[in-house]
Coordinates of C-alpha atoms and ligand atoms in Angstrom, one line a residue:
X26 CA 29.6 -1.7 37.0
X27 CA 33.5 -2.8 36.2
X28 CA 34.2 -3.5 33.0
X29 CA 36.3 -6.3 31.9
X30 CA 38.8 -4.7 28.8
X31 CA 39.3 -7.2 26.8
X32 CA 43.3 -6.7 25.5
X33 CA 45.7 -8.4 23.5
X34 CA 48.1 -10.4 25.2
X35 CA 52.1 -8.7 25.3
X36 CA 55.0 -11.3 25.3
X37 CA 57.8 -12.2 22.7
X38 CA 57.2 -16.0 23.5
X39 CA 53.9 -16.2 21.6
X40 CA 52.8 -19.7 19.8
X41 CA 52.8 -19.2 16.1
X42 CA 49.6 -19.6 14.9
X43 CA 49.2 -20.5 11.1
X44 CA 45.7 -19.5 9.5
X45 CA 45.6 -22.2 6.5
X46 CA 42.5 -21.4 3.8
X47 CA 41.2 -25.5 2.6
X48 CA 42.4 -24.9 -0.8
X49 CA 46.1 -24.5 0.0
X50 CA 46.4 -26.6 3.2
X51 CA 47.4 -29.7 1.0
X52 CA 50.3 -27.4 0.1
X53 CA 51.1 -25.9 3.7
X54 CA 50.9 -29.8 4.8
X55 CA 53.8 -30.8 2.8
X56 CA 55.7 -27.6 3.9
X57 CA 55.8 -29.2 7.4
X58 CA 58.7 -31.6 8.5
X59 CA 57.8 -35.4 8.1
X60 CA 57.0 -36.1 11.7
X61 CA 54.4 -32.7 12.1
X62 CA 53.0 -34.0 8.3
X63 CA 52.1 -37.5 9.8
X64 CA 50.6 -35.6 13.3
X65 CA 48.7 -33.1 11.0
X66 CA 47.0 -36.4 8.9
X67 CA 46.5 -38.2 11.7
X68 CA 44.5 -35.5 13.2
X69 CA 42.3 -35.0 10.1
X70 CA 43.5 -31.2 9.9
X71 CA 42.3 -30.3 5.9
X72 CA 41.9 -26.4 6.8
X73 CA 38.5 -26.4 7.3
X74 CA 36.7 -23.6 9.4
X75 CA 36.6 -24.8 13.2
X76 CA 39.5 -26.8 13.1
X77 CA 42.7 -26.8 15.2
X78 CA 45.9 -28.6 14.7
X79 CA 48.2 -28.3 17.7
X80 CA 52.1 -29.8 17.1
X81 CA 54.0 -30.7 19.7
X82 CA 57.6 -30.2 20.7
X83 CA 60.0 -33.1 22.0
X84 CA 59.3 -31.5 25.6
X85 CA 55.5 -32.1 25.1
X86 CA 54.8 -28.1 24.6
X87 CA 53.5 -26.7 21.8
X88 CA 55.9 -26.1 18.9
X89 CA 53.4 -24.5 16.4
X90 CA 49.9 -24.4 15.8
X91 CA 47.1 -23.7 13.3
X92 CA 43.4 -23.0 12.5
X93 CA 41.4 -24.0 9.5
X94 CA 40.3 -20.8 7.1
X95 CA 38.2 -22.7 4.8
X96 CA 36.8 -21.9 1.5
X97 CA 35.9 -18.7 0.0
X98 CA 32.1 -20.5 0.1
X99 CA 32.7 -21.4 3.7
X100 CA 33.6 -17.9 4.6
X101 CA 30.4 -16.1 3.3
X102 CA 28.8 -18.7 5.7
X103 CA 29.8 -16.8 9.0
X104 CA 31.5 -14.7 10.8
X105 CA 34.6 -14.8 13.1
X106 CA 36.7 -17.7 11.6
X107 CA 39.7 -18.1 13.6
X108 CA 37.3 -17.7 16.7
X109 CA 35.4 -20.6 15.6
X110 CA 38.6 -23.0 16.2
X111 CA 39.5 -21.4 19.7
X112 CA 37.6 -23.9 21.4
X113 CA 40.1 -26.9 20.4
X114 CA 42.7 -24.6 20.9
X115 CA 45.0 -25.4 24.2
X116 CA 45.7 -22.8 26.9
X117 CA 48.6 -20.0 26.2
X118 CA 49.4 -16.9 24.0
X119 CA 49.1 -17.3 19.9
X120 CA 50.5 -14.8 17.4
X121 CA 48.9 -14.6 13.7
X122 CA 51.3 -16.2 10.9
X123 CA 49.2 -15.4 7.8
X124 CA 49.7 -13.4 4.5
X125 CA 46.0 -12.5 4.9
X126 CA 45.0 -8.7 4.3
X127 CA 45.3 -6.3 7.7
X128 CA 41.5 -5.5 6.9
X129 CA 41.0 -9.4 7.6
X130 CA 43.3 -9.9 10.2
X131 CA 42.0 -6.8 12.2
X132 CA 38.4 -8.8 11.9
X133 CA 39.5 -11.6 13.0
X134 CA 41.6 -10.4 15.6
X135 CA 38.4 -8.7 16.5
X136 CA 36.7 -12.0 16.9
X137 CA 39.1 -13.0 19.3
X138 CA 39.2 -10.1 21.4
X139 CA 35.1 -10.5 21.4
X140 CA 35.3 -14.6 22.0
X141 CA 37.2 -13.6 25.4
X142 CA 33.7 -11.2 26.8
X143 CA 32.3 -13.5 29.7
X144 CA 29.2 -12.2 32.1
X145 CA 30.3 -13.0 35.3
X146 CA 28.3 -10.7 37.7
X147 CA 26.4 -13.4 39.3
X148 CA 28.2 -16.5 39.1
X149 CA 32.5 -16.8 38.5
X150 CA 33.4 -17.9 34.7
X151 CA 36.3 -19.6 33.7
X152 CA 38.5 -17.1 31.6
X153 CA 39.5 -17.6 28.2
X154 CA 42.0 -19.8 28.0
X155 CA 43.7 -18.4 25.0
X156 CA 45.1 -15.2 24.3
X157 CA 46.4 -13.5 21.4
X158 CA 49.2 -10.5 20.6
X159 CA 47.9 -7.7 18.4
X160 CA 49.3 -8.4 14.4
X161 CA 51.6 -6.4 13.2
X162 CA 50.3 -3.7 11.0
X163 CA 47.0 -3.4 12.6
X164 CA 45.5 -0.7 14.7
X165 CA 45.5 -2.5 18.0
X166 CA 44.5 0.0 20.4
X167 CA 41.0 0.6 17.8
X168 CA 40.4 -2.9 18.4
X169 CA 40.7 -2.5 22.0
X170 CA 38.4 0.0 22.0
X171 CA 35.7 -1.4 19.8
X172 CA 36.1 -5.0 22.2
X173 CA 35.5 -3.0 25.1
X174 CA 32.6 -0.5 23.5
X175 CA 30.9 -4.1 22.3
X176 CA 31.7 -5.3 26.0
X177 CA 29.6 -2.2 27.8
X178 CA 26.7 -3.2 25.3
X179 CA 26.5 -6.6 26.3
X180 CA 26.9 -6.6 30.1
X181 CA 23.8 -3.7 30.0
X182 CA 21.8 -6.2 28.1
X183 CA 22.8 -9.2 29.9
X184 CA 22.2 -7.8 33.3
X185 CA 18.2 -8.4 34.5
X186 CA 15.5 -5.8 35.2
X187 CA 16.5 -6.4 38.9
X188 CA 20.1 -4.6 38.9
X189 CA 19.6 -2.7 35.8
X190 CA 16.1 -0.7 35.9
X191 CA 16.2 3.1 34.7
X192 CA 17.8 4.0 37.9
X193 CA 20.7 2.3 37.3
X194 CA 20.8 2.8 33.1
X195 CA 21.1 6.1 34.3
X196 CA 23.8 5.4 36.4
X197 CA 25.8 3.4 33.7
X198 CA 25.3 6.6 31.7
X199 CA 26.7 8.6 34.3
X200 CA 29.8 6.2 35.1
X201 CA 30.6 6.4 31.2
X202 CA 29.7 10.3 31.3
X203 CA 32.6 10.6 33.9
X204 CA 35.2 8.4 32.2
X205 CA 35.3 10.2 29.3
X206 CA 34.2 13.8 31.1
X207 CA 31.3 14.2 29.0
X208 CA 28.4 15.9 30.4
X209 CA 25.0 14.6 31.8
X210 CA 21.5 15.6 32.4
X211 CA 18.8 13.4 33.4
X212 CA 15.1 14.3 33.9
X213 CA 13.1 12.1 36.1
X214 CA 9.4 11.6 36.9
X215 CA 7.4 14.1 36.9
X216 CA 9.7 16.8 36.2
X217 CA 9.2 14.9 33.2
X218 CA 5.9 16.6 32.2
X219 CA 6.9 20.1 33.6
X220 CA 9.6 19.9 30.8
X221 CA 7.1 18.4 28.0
X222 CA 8.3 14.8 27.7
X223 CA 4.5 13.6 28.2
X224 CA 4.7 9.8 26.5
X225 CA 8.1 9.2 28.3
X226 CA 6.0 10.4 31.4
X227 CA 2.6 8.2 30.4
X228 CA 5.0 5.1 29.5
X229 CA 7.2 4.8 32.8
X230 CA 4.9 5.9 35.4
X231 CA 3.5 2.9 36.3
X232 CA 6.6 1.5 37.6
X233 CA 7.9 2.0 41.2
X234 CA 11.7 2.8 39.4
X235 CA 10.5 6.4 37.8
X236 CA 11.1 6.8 34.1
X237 CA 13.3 9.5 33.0
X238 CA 15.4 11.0 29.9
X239 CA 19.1 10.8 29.8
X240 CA 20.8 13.7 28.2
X241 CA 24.6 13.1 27.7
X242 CA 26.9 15.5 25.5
X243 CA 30.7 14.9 24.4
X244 CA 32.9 16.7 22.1
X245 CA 32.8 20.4 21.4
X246 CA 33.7 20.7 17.7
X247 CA 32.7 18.9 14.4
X248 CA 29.5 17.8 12.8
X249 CA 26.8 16.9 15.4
X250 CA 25.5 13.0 16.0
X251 CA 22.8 12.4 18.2
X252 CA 21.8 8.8 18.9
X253 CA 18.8 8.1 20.7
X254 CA 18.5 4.2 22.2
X255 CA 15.2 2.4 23.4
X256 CA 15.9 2.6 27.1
X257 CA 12.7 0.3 28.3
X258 CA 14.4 -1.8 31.5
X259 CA 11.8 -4.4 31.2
X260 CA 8.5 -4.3 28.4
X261 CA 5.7 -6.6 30.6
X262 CA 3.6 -5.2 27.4
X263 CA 1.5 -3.2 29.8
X264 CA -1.9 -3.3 30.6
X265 CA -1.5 -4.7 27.0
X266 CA 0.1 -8.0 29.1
X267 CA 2.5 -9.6 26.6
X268 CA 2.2 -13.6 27.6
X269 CA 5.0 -15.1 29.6
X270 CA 6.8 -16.8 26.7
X271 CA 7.1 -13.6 24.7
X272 CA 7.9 -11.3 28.4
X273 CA 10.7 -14.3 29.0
X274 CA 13.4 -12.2 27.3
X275 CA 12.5 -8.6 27.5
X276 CA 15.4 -7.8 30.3
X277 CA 16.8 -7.0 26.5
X278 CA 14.5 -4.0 25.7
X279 CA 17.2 -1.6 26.2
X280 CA 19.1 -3.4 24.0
X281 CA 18.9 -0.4 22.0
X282 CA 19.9 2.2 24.9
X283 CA 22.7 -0.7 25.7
X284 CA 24.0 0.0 21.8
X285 CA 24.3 3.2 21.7
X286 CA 25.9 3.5 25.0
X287 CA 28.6 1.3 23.6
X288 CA 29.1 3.1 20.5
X289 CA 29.5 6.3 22.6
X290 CA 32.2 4.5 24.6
X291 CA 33.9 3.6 21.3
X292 CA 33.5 7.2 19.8
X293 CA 34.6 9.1 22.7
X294 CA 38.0 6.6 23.5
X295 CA 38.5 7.3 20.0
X296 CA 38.4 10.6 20.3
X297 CA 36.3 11.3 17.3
X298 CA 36.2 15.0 16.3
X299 CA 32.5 15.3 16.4
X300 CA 30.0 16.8 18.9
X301 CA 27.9 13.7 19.9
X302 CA 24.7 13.7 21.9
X303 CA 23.4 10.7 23.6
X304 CA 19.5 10.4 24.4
X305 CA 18.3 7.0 26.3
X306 CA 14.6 7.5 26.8
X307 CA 14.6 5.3 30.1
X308 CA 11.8 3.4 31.6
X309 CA 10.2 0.2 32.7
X310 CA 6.6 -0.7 31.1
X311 CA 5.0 -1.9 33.5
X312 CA 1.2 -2.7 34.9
X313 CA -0.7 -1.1 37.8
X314 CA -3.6 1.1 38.2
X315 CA -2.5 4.1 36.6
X316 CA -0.6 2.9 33.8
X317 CA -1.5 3.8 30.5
X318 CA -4.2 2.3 28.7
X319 CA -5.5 1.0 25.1
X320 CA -7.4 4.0 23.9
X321 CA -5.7 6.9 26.1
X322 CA -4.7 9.8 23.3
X323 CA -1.6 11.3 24.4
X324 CA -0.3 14.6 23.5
X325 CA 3.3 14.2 22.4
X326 CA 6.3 16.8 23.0
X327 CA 5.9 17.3 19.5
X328 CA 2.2 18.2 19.9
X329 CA 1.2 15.2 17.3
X330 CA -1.6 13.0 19.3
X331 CA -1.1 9.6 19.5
X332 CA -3.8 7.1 20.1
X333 CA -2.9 3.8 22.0
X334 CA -4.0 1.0 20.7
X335 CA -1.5 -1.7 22.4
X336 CA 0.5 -0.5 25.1
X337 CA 2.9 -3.2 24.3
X338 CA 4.1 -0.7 21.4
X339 CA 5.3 1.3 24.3
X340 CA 8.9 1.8 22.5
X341 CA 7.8 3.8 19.4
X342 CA 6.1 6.3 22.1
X343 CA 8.8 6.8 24.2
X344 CA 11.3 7.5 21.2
X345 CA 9.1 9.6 19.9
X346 CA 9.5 12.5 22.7
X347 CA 13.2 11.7 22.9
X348 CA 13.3 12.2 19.3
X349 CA 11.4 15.6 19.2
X350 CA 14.4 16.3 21.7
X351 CA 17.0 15.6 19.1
X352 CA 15.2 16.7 15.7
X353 CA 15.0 20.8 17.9
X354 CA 18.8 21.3 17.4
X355 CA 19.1 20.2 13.7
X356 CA 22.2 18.3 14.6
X357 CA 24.1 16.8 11.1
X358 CA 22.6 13.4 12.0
X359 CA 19.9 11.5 14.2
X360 CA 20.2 7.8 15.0
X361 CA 18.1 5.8 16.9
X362 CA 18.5 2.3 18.3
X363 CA 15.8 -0.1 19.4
X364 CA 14.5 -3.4 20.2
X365 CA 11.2 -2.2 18.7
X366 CA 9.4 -4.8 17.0
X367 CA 9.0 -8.5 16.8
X368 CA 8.3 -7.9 13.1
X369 CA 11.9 -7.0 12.3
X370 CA 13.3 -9.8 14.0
X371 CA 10.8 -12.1 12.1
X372 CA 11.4 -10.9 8.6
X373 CA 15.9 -10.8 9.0
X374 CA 16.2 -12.9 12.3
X375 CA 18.8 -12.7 15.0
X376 CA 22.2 -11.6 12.7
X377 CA 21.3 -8.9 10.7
X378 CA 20.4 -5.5 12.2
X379 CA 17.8 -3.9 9.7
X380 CA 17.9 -0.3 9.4
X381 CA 16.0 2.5 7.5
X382 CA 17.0 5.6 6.1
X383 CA 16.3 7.7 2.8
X384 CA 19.6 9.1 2.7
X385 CA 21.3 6.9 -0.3
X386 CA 24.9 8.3 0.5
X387 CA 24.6 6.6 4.0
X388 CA 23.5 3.6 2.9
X389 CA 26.7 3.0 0.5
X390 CA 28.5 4.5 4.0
X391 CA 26.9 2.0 6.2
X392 CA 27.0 -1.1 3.8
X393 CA 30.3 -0.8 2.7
X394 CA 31.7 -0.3 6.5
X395 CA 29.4 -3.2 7.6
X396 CA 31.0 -5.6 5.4
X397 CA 34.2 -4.7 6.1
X398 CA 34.0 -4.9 10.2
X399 CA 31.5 -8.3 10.0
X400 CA 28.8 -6.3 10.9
X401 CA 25.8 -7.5 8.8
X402 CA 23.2 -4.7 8.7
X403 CA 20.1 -4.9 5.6
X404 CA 18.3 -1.8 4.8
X405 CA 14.6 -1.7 5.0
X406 CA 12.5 0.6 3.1
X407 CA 10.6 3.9 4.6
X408 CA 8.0 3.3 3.0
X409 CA 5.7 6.1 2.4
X410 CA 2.6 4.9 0.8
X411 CA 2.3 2.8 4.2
X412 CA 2.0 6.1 6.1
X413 CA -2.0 6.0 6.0
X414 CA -1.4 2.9 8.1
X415 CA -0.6 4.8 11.6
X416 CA -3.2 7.5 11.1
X417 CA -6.3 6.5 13.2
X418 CA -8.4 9.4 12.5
X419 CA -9.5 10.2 15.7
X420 CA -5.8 11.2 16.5
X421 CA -2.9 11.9 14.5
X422 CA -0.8 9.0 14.9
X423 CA -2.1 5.4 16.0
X424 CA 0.8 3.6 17.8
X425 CA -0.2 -0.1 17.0
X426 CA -2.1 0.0 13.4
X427 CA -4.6 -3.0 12.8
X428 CA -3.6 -6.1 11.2
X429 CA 0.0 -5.6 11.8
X430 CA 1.2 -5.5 7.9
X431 CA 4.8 -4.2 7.7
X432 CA 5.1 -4.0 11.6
X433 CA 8.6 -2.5 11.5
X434 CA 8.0 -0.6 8.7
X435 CA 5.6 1.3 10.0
X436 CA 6.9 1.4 13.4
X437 CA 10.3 3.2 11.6
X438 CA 7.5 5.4 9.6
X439 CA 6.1 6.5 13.3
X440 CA 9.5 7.6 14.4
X441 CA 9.8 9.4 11.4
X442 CA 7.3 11.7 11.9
X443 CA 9.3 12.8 14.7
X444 CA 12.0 13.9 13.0
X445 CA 11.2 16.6 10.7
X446 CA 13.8 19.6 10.2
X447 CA 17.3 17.4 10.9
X448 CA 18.4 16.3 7.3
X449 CA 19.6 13.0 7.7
X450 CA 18.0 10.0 9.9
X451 CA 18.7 6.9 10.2
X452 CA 16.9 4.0 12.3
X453 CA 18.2 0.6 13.4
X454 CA 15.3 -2.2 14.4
X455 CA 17.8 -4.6 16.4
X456 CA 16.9 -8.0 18.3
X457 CA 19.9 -7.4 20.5
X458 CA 20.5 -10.9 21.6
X459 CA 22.5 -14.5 20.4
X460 CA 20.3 -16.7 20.8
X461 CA 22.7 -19.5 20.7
X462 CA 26.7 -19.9 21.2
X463 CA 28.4 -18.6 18.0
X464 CA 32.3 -17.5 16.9
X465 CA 32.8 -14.2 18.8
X466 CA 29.2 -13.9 20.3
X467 CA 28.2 -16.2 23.4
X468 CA 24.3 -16.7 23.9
X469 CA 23.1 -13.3 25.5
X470 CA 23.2 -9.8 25.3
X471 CA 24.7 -8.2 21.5
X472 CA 25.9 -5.2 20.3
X473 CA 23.9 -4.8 16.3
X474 CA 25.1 -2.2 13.8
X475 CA 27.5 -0.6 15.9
X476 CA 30.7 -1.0 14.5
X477 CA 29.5 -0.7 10.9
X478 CA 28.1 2.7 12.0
X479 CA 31.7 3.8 13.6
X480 CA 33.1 2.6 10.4
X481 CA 30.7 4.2 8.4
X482 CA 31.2 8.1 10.2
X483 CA 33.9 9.2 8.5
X484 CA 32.7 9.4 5.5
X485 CA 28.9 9.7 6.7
X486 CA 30.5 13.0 8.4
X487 CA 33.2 13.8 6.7
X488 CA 35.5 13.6 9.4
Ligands
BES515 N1 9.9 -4.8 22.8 C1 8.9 -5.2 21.9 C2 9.5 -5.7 20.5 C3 10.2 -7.0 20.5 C4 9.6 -8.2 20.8 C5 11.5 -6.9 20.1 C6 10.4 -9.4 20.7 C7 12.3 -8.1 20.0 C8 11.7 -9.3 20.3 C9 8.0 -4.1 21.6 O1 7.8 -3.2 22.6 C10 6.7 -4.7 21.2 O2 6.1 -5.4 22.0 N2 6.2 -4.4 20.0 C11 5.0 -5.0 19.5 C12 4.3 -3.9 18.8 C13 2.8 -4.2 18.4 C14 2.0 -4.4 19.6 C15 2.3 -3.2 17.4 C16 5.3 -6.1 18.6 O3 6.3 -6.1 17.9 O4 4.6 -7.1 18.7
ZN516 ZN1 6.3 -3.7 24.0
ZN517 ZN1 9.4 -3.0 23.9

């Protein structure tokens, strides 16, 4: 699948383009020559987020231009403010004039870069009409790379179960395996059982696209990463028949897969000096005669038993074995990614990616780094006085506990048990999708807690 880089824009005829915060744009108003002055009150331009003034020159071009920054109060409302005003921007190539901090100006740059991402595999979009050059003093190609990482993530997501089943996961895995010559191993059907990954196996086999585990390796000195994504193509919910207005968006259930796929792109353009593992249980959950049932107890590769009790909680099951995968060589750190629950996505909604981990180092690492890339992430608690919650009796582990108290929590505490001899995990429960237009993110397919995690692995590894 070709990806479309989004880049800054090279030229030494760029448009100025002022950034004016509300509380000194009376101030940067009288700065301007009468004639602009009278244009900019006649528009109604007061510096508020969203707003664009656009001056003219005598030949009808466009002599300068500017885009509201609002207040301080306005600002902690969202995300991506200069992208909010590119709409009423007109077509050409813009250049920052602001005394704002590089830390801001690379955001919002950022924003930009991500405001430009269309999904045009089955239908031609118009292209953004605006472009911008890279600020001085900020790491353009970085930004580059984390527009194009977020990029990968989104087209996986955006693209249906039709063109982008666990055949061809694999094969994005693969195609980013070879750009950045890392190396790749992928177990498929029922090779899966000879090789002991038994719920990726019970998960994915009633599907005519065979499940399989994606094994991808980069980088051959420095701490170890492994990230493991939710790789389930489409979730129908299984015999367990999720009904049609919950199915209507699960194209996204390897929105988690999708994630970490783009991080890895990110990391390895980067050039990180770390040795990072990428796992991507991949599968589609689907219904026929031998699919899984409610009450089958399956032996994971971990040897815990699992009872099923929904086989719409198909994603815990097939993390689990790809986690058992990870936790064997004790790398430095284990992160998975997943769409897993509705529950997270009812108690932070579609902006925040919630994450667990006990680690109290990381979660300074991760919060700090998510606030300073607009990257909102809240921590949820591992909660271990819920752990009597997934233990049925008749089996270790029950995968869908009655009553559904704490549902991501104690879908995280499942994964958990999974993980026993690494020394640091950490566990994102992302929705994975905009629901509706917004600065930076167009309704569809998202990257969640990406880029506050590649900001966060310097110091979470001491790189
Ligand atoms: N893929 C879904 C979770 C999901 C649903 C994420 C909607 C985002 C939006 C997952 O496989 C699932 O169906 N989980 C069940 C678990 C339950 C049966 C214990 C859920 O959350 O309802
Ligand atoms: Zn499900
Ligand atoms: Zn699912």
């Amino acid at each position: 699948m070709p990806l479309t880089q989004p880049t800054f824009a090279q030229t030494d005829t760029a448009t100025p383009l002022t950034i004016v915060p509300e509380d000194t744009c009376a101030d940067w108003l009288a700065s301007l020559d009468a004639p602009a002055q009278k244009w900019a009150e006649a528009s109604g331009f007061a510096g508020k987020i969203g707003q664009a003034l656009v001056v003219p020159d005598m030949d009808g071009g466009v002599q300068m231009a500017a885009v509201g920054y609002g207040t301080e109060a306005d600002r902690k409302r969202a995300r991506f403010h200069v992208a909010a005003a590119l709409p009423r921007l007109p077509a050409g190539i813009y250049a920052f004039h602001s005394d704002l901090d590089a830390e801001t100006l690379e955001t919002e740059a950022l924003g930009w870069l991500l405001s430009s991402y269309r999904f045009d595999r089955y239908a031609e979009q118009s292209p953004s009409r605006v472009q911008l050059v890279a600020p001085e003093g900020i790491d353009a190609p970085r930004i580059e790379i984390i527009a194009a990482g977020e990029a990968l993530t989104r087209d996986l997501i955006n693209t249906p179960a039709s063109d982008m089943g666990p055949p061809d996961l694999e094969a994005a895995a693969r195609e980013l395996a070879e750009e950045f010559s890392a190396s790749i191993d992928v177990t498929t059907g029922d090779d899966l059982l000879t090789v002991n990954f038994p719920m990726i196996h019970a998960v994915g086999r009633a599907a005519d696209r065979a499940p399989r585990l994606i094994d991808m390796r980069w980088g051959d000195a420095g701490p170890k990463l492994t990230l493991v994504g939710k790789g389930v193509c489409f979730d129908t919910g299984g015999l367990n028949l999720k009904p049609g207005a919950s199915m209507g968006l699960m194209k996204k259930d390897m929105g988690g897969s999708a994630a970490v796929l783009g991080l890895a792109r990110m990391i390895m353009a980067l050039g990180l000096p770390l040795q990072l593992r990428v796992l991507i249980p991949a599968v589609e959950n689907s219904v026929s005669s031998n699919a899984f049932r409610p009450q089958d107890i399956l032996t994971s590769r971990k040897g815990l038993t699992v009872e099923i009790n929904n086989t719409d909680a198909e994603g815990r099951l097939v993390l689990a074995d790809a986690l058992a995968l990870a936790d064997e060589d004790t790398p430095d750190l284990i992160v998975s990614m997943a769409t897993l629950t509705g529950a997270a996505r009812v108690a932070v909604g579609p902006d925040l990616a919630p994450y667990y981990v006990d680690d109290l180092q990381l979660v300074t690492a991760l919060e700090q780094a998510a606030a300073s890339v607009a990257d909102p992430v809240w921590r949820m608690p591992f909660h271990t006085p819920y752990e009597p919650m997934i233990e049925p009796g008749i089996a270790d582990l029950d995968n869908a506990p009655k009553g559904g108290f704490a549902g991501s929590i104690t879908a995280a505490l499942f994964l958990r048990r999974f993980v026993t001899k690494t020394p640091r995990y950490m566990h994102f429960d992302i929705y994975g999708w905009q629901p509706s237009d917004a600065p930076a993110r167009p309704k569809g397919g998202v990257g969640q807690g990406t880029r506050a995690l590649l900001a966060a692995l310097p110091t979470a590894l001491k790189l």
